[in-house]
mmCIF file of C-alpha atoms in Angstrom:
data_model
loop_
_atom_site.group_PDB
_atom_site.id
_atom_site.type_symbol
_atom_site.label_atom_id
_atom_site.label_comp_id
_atom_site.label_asym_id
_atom_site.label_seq_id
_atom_site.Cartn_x
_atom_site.Cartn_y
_atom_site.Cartn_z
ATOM 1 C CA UNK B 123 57.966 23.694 42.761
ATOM 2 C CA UNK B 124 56.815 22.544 39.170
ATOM 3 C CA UNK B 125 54.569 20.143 40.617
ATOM 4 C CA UNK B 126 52.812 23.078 42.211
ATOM 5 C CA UNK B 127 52.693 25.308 39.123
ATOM 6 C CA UNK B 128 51.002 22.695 36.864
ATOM 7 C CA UNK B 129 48.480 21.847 39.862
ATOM 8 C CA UNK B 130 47.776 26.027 39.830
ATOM 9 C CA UNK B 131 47.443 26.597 36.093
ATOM 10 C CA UNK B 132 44.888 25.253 34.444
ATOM 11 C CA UNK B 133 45.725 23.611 31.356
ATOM 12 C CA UNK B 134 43.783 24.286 28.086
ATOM 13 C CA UNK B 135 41.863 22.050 26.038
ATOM 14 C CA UNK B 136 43.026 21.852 22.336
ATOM 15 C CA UNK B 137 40.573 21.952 19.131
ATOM 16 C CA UNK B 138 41.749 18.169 18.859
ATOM 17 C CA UNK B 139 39.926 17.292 22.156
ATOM 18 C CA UNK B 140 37.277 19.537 21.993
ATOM 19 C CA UNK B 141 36.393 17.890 18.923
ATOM 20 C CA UNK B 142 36.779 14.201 20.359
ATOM 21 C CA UNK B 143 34.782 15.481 23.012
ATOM 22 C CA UNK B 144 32.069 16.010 21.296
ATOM 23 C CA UNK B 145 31.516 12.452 19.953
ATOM 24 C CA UNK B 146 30.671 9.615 23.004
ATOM 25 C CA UNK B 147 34.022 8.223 24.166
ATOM 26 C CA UNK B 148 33.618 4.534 23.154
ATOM 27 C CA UNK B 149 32.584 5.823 19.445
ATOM 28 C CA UNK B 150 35.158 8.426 19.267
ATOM 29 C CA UNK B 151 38.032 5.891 17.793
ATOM 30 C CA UNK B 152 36.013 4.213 15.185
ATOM 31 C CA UNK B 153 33.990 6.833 14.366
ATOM 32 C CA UNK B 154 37.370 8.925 13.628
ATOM 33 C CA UNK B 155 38.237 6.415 10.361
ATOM 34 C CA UNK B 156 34.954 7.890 8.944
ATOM 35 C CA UNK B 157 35.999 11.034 9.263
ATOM 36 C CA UNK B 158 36.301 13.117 6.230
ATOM 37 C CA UNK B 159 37.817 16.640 5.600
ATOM 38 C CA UNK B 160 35.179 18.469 4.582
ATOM 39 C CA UNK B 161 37.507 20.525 1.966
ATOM 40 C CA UNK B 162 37.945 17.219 0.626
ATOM 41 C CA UNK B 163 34.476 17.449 -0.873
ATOM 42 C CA UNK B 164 33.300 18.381 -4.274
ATOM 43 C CA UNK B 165 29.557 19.934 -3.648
ATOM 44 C CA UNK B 166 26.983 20.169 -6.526
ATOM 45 C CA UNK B 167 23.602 20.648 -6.773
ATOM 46 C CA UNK B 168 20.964 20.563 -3.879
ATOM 47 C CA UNK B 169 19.217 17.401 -4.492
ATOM 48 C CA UNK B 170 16.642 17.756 -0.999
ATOM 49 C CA UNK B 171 16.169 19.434 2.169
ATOM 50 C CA UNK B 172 14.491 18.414 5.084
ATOM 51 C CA UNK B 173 14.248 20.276 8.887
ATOM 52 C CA UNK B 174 17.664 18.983 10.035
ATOM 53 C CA UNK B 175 19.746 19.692 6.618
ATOM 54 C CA UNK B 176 20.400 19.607 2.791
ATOM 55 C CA UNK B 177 21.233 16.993 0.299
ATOM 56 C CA UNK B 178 23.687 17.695 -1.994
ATOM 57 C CA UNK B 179 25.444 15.746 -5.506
ATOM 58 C CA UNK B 180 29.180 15.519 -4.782
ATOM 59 C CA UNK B 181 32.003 13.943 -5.803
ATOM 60 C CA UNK B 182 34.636 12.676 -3.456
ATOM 61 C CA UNK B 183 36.684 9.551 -4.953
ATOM 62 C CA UNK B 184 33.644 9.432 -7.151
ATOM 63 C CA UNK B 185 29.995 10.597 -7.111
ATOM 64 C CA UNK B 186 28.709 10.734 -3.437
ATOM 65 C CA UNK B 187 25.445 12.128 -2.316
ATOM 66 C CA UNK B 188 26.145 14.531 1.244
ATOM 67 C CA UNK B 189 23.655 15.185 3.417
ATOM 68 C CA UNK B 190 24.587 18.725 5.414
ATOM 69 C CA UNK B 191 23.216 19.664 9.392
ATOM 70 C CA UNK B 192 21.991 22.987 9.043
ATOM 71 C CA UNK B 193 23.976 25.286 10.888
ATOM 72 C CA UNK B 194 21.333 26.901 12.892
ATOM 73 C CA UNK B 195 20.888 23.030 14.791
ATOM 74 C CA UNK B 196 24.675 23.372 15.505
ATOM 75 C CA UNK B 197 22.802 24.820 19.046
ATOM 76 C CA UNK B 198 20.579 22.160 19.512
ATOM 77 C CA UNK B 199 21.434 19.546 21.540
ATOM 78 C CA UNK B 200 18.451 17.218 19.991
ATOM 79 C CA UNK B 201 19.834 17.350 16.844
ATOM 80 C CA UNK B 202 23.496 16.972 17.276
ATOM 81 C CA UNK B 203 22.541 14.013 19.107
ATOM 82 C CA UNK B 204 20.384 12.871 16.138
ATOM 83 C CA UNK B 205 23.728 13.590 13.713
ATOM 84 C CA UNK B 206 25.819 11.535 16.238
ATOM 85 C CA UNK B 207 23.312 8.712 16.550
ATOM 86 C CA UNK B 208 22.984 8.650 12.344
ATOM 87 C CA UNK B 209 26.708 8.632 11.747
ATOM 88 C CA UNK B 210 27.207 5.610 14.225
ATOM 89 C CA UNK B 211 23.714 3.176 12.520
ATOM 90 C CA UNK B 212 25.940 4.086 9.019
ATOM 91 C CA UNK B 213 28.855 3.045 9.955
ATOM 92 C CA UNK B 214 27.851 -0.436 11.018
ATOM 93 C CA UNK B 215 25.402 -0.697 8.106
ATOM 94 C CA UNK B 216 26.566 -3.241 4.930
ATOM 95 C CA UNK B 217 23.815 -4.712 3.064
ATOM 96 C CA UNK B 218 23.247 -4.930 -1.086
ATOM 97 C CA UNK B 219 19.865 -3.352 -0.303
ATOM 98 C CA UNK B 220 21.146 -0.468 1.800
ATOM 99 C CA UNK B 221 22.608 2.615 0.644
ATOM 100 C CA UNK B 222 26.242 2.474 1.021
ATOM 101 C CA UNK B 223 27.725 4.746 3.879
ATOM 102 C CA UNK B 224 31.357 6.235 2.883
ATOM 103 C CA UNK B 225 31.763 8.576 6.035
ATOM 104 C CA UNK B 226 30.871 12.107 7.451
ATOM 105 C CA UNK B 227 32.166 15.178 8.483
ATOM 106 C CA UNK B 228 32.226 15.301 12.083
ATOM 107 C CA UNK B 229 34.449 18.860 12.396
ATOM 108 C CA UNK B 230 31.507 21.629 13.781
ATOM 109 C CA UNK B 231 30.727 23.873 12.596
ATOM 110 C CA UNK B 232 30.420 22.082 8.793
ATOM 111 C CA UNK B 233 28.754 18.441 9.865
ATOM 112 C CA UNK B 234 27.942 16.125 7.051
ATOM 113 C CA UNK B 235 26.965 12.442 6.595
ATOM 114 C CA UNK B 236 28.214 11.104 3.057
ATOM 115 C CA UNK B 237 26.757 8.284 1.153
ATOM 116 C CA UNK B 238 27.159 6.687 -2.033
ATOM 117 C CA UNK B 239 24.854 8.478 -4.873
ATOM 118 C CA UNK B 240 21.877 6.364 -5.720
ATOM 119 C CA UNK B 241 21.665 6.025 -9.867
ATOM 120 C CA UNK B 242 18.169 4.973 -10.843
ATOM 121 C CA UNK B 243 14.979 5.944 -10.472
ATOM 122 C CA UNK B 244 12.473 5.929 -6.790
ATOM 123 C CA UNK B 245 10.326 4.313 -6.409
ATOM 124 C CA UNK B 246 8.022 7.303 -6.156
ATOM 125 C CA UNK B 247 9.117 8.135 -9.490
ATOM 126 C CA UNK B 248 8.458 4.795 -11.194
ATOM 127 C CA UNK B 249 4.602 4.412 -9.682
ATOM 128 C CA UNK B 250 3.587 8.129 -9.672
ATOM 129 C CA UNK B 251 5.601 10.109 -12.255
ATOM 130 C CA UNK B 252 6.386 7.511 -14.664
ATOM 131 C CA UNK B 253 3.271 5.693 -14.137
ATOM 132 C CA UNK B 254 5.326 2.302 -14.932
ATOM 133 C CA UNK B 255 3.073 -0.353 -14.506
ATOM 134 C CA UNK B 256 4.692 -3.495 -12.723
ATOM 135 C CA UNK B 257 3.376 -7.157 -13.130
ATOM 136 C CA UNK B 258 3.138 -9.683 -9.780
ATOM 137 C CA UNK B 259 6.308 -11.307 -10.473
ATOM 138 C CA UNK B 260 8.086 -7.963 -10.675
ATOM 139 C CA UNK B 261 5.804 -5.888 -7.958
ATOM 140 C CA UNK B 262 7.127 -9.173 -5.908
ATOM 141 C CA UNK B 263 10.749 -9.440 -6.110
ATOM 142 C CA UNK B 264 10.938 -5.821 -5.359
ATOM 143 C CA UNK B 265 8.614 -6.062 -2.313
ATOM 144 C CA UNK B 266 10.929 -9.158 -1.188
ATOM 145 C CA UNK B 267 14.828 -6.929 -1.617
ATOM 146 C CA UNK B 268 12.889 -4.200 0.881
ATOM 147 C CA UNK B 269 11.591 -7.093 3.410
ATOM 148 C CA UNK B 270 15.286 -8.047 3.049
ATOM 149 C CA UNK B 271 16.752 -4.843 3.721
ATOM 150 C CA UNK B 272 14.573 -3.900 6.059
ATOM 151 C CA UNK B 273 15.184 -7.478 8.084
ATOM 152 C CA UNK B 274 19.040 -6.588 7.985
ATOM 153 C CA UNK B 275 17.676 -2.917 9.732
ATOM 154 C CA UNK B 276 15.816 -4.570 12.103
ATOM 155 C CA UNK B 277 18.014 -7.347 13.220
ATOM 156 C CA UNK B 278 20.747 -4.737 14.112
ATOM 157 C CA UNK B 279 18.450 -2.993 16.194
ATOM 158 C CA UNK B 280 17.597 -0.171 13.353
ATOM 159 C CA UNK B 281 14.030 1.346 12.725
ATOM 160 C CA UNK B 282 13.846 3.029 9.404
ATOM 161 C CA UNK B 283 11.310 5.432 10.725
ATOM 162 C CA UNK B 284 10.475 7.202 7.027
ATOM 163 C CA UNK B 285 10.093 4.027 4.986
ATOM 164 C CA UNK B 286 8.471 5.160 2.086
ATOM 165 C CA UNK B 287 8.493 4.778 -1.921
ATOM 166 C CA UNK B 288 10.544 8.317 -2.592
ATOM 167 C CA UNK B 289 13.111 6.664 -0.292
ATOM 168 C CA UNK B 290 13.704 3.225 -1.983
ATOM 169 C CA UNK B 291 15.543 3.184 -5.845
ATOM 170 C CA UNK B 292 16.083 1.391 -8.157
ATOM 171 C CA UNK B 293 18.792 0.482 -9.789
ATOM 172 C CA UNK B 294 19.127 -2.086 -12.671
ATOM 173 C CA UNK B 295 16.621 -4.257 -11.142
ATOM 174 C CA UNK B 296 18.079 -3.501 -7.537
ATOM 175 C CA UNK B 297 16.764 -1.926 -4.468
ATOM 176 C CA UNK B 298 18.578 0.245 -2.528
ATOM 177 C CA UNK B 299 17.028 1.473 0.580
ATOM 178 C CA UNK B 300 18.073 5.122 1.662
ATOM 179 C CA UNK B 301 17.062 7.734 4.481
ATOM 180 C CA UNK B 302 16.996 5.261 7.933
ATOM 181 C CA UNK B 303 17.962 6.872 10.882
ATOM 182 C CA UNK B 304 16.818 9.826 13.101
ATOM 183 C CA UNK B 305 18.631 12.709 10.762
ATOM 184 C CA UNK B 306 16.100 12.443 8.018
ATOM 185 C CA UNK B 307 13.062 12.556 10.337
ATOM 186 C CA UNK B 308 11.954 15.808 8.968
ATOM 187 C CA UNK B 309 8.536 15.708 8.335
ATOM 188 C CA UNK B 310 6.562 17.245 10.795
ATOM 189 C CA UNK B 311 6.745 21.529 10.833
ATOM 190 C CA UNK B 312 5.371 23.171 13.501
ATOM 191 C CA UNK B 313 4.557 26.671 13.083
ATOM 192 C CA UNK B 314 2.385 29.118 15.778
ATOM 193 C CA UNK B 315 0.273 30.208 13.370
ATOM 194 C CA UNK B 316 -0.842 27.729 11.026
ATOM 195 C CA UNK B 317 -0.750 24.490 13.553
ATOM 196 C CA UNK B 318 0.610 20.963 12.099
ATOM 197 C CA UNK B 319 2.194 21.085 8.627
ATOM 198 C CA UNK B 320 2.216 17.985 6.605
ATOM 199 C CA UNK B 321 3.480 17.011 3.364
ATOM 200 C CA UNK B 322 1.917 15.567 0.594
ATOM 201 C CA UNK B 323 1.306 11.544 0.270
ATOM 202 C CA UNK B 324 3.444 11.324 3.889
ATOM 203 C CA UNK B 325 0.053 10.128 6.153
ATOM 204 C CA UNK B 326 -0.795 6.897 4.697
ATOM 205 C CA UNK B 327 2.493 5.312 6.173
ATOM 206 C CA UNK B 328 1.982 6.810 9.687
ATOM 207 C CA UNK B 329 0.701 3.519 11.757
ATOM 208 C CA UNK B 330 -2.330 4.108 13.890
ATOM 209 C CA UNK B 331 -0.431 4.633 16.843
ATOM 210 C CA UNK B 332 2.017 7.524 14.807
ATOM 211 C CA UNK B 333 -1.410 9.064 13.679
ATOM 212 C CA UNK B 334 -2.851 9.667 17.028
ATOM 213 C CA UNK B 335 0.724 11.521 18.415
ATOM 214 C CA UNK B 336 0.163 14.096 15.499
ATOM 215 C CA UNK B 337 -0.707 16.837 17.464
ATOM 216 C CA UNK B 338 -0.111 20.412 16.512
ATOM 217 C CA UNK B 339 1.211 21.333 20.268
ATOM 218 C CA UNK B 340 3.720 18.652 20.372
ATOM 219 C CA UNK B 341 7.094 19.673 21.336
ATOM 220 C CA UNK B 342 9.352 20.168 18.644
ATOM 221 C CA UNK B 343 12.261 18.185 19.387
ATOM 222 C CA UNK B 344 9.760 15.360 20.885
ATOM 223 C CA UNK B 345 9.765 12.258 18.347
ATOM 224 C CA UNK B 346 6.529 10.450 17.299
ATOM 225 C CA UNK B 347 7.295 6.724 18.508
ATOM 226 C CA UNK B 348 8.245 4.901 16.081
ATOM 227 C CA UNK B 349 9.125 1.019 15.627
ATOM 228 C CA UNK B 350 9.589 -1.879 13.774
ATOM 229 C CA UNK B 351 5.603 -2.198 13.724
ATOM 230 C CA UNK B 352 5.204 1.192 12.325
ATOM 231 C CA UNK B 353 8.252 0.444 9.286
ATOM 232 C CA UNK B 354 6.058 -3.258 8.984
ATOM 233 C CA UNK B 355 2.881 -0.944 8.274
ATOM 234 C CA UNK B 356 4.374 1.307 5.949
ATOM 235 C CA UNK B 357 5.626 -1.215 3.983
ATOM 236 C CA UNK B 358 1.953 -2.598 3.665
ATOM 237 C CA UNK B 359 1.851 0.956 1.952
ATOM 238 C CA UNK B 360 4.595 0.823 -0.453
ATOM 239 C CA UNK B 361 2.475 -2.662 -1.126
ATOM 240 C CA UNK B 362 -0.385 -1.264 -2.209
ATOM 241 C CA UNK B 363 1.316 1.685 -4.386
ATOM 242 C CA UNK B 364 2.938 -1.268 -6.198
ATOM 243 C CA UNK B 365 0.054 -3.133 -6.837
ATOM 244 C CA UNK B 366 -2.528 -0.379 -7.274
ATOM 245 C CA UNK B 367 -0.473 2.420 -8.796
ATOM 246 C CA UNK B 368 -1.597 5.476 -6.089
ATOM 247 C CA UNK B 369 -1.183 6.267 -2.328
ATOM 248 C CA UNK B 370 -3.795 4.735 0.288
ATOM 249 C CA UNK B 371 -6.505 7.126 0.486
ATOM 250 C CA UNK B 372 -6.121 8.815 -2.813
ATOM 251 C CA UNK B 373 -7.482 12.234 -2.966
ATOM 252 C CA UNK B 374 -8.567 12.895 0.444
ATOM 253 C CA UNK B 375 -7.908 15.567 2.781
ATOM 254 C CA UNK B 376 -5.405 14.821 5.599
ATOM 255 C CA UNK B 377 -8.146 15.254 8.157
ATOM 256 C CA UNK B 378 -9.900 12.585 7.088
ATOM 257 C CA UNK B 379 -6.843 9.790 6.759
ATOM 258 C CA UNK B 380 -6.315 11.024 10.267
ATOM 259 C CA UNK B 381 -9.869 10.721 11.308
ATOM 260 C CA UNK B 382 -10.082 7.026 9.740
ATOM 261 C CA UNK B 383 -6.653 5.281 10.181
ATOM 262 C CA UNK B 384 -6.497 6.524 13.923
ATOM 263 C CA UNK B 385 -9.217 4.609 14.294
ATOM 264 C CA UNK B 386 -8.133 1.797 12.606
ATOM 265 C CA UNK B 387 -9.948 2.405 9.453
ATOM 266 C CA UNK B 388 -8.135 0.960 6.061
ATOM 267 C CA UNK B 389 -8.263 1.861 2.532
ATOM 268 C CA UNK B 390 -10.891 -0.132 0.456
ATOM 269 C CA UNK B 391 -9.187 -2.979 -1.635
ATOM 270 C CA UNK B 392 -12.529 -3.546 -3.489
ATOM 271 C CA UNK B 393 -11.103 -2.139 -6.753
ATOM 272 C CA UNK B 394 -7.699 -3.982 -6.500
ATOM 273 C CA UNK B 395 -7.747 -6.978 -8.541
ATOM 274 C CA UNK B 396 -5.503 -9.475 -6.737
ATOM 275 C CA UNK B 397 -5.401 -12.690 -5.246
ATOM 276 C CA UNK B 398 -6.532 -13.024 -1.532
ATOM 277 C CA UNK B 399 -3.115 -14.268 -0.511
ATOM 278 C CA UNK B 400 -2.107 -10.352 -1.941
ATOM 279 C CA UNK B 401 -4.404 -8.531 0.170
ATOM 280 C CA UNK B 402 -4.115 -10.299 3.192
ATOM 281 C CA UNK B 403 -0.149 -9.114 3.436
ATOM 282 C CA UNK B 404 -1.991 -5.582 3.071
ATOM 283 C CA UNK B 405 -4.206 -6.572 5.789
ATOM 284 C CA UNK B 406 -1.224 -7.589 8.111
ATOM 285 C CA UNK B 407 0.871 -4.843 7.620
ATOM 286 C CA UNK B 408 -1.815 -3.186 8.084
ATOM 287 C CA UNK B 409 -3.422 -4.450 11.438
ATOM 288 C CA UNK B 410 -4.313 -1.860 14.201
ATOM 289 C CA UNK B 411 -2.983 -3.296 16.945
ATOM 290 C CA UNK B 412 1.111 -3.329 16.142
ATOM 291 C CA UNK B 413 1.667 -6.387 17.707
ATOM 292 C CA UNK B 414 -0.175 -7.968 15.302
ATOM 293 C CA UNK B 415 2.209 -6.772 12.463
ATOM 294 C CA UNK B 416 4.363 -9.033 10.962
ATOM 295 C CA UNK B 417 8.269 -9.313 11.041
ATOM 296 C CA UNK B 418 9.907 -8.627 8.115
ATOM 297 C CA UNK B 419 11.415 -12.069 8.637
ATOM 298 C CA UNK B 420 7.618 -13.169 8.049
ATOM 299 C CA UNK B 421 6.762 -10.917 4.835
ATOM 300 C CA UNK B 422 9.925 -12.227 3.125
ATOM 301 C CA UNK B 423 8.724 -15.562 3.440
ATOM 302 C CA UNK B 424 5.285 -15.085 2.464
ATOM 303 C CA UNK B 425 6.131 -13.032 -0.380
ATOM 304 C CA UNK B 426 8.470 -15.485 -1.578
ATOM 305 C CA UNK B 427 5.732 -18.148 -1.847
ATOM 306 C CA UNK B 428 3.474 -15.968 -3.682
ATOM 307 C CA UNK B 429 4.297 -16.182 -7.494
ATOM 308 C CA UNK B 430 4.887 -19.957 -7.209
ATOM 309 C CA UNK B 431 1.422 -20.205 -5.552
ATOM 310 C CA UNK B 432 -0.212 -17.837 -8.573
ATOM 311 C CA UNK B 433 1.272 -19.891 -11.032
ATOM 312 C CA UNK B 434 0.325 -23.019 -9.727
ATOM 313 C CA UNK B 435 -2.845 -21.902 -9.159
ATOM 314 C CA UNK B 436 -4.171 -20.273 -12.376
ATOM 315 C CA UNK B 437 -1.491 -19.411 -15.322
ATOM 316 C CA UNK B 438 -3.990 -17.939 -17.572
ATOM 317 C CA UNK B 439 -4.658 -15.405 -14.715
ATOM 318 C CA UNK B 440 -4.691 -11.757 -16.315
ATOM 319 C CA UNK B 441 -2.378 -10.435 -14.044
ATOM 320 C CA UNK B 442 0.031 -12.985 -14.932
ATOM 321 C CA UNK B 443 2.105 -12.124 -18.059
ATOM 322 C CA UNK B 444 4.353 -14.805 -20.214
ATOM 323 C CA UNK B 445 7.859 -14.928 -18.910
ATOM 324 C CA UNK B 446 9.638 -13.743 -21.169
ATOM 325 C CA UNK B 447 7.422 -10.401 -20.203
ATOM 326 C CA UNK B 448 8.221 -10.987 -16.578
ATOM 327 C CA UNK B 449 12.400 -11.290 -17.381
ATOM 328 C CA UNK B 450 12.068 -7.130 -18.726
ATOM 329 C CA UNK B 451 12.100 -4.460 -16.151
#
């Protein structure tokens, strides 16, 4: 009978379902209105690369920045799960401090995650290339639109994980927060020969407890663990770059910031001239034990009482400038 037949042949899966069934079932209908044809792209320039993938300019309905998987993960489970996870924080993501997520390309083997193109300058660029020098009032209100973002992260369950001043911009006076999620992870390179690879300026936002899981026979695919403590304690380093102008532990060897922040060693504020209620959010972002961290809940607040308390206290304070000075960017 036909009944019989179509119980003895089996039936074949088309692309369409293979596709679907690569994405977790309860996703798979809202993540397809993100979807975007990756012929529908216009790629430019390679703006970064990282271990999972490239970032490219782009234009699609305007100027986009797309971040590419590398083919060669298209095998590995780790990191298609880290593409899935990424695509499914962006989509639930709106905030004025957050990069703006327009979709991805979720068709293998070309997989893509497509965000709006960030205009101004890093941060990164502004302290260390530029060497723009920031009064309190301005170092302040930027320090308060990360805490913001970074609250928003946080209360939807989010940790940044690279928080750091080459991923923050600025744009006409705004912050705009980029990079969160597990696809931009890339830091860490593991080779056979040379050990544990690390970039330049990453260490002195690796918390205490991310600085003792840097070991150079880690697996590869095994994450350090990191959490809203360890984004809290970077933040106390973006902090200090505003304020002082350089990284945390300027100039010395990665052995050594290893060596002294795994064991709960800080970076010397002797030189910084500030008031006490400016080092001591240092100090807590800063604090060994991560439960001792504060929210970022807590550093909005306390940054937002800051220049009112400056002024109150001493007006004629050198790092104060005239207003007028603190209105220009």
């Amino acid at each position: 009978s036909t009944g019989d037949s179509d119980r003895m042949t089996p039936r074949l899966e088309s692309v369409e379902e293979r596709e679907s069934n690569m994405w977790p079932r309860q996703n798979s209908l809202s993540l397809k209105e993100w979807d975007i044809p990756f012929d529908d792209l216009n790629i430019g320039t390679m703006i970064g690369r990282g271990r999972f993938g490239r970032v490219f300019r782009g234009n699609w309905h305007g100027d986009v920045a797309v971040k590419i998987l590398n083919p060669d993960f298209l095998h590995d489970e780790h990191a298609i799960e880290a593409f899935k996870l990424e695509v499914a924080i962006f989509k639930n993501t709106r905030h004025e401090n957050l990069v703006l997520f327009m979709g991805a390309c979720m068709k293998p083997p070309r997989l893509a995650i497509v965000t709006s193109m960030c205009k101004g300058n890093t941060l990164y660029t502004h302290i260390h290339l530029r060497r723009d020098k920031f009064n309190l009032n301005k170092t302040t209100l930027i320090a308060q639109q990360i805490a913001q973002g970074m609250g928003y992260l946080h209360r939807r369950g989010i940790v940044h994980r690279d928080l750091k001043s080459k991923n923050i911009f600025l744009e006409n006076e705004k912050v705009i927060i980029t990079d969160f999620g597990l696809f931009s992870v890339t830091k860490l390179v593991y080779d056979c020969d040379t050990g544990l690879g690390i970039p330049f300026g990453w260490l002195c936002y690796l918390a205490p407890e991310l600085i003792r899981n840097l070991k150079p026979d880690r697996p590869k695919n095994e994450d350090l663990p990191f959490t809203k403590a360890s984004d809290a304690y970077a933040f106390g380093s973006i902090w200090y770059e505003l304020l002082c102008g350089e990284f945390p532990f300027k100039s010395q060897p990665p052995e050594a910031v290893i060596w002294q922040v795994g064991r709960g060693m800080k970076q010397s504020l002797a030189n910084l001239q500030a008031s006490r209620d400016v080092k001591d959010i240092l100090m807590m972002c800063w604090s060994f034990q991560a439960d001792d961290r504060p929210d970022f809940n807590q550093l909005f607040t306390t940054l937002e009482r800051l220049p009112k308390k400056r002024l109150a206290r001493s007006p004629s304070h050198p790092i104060q400038l005239s207003r007028s000075a603190e209105s220009v960017f």
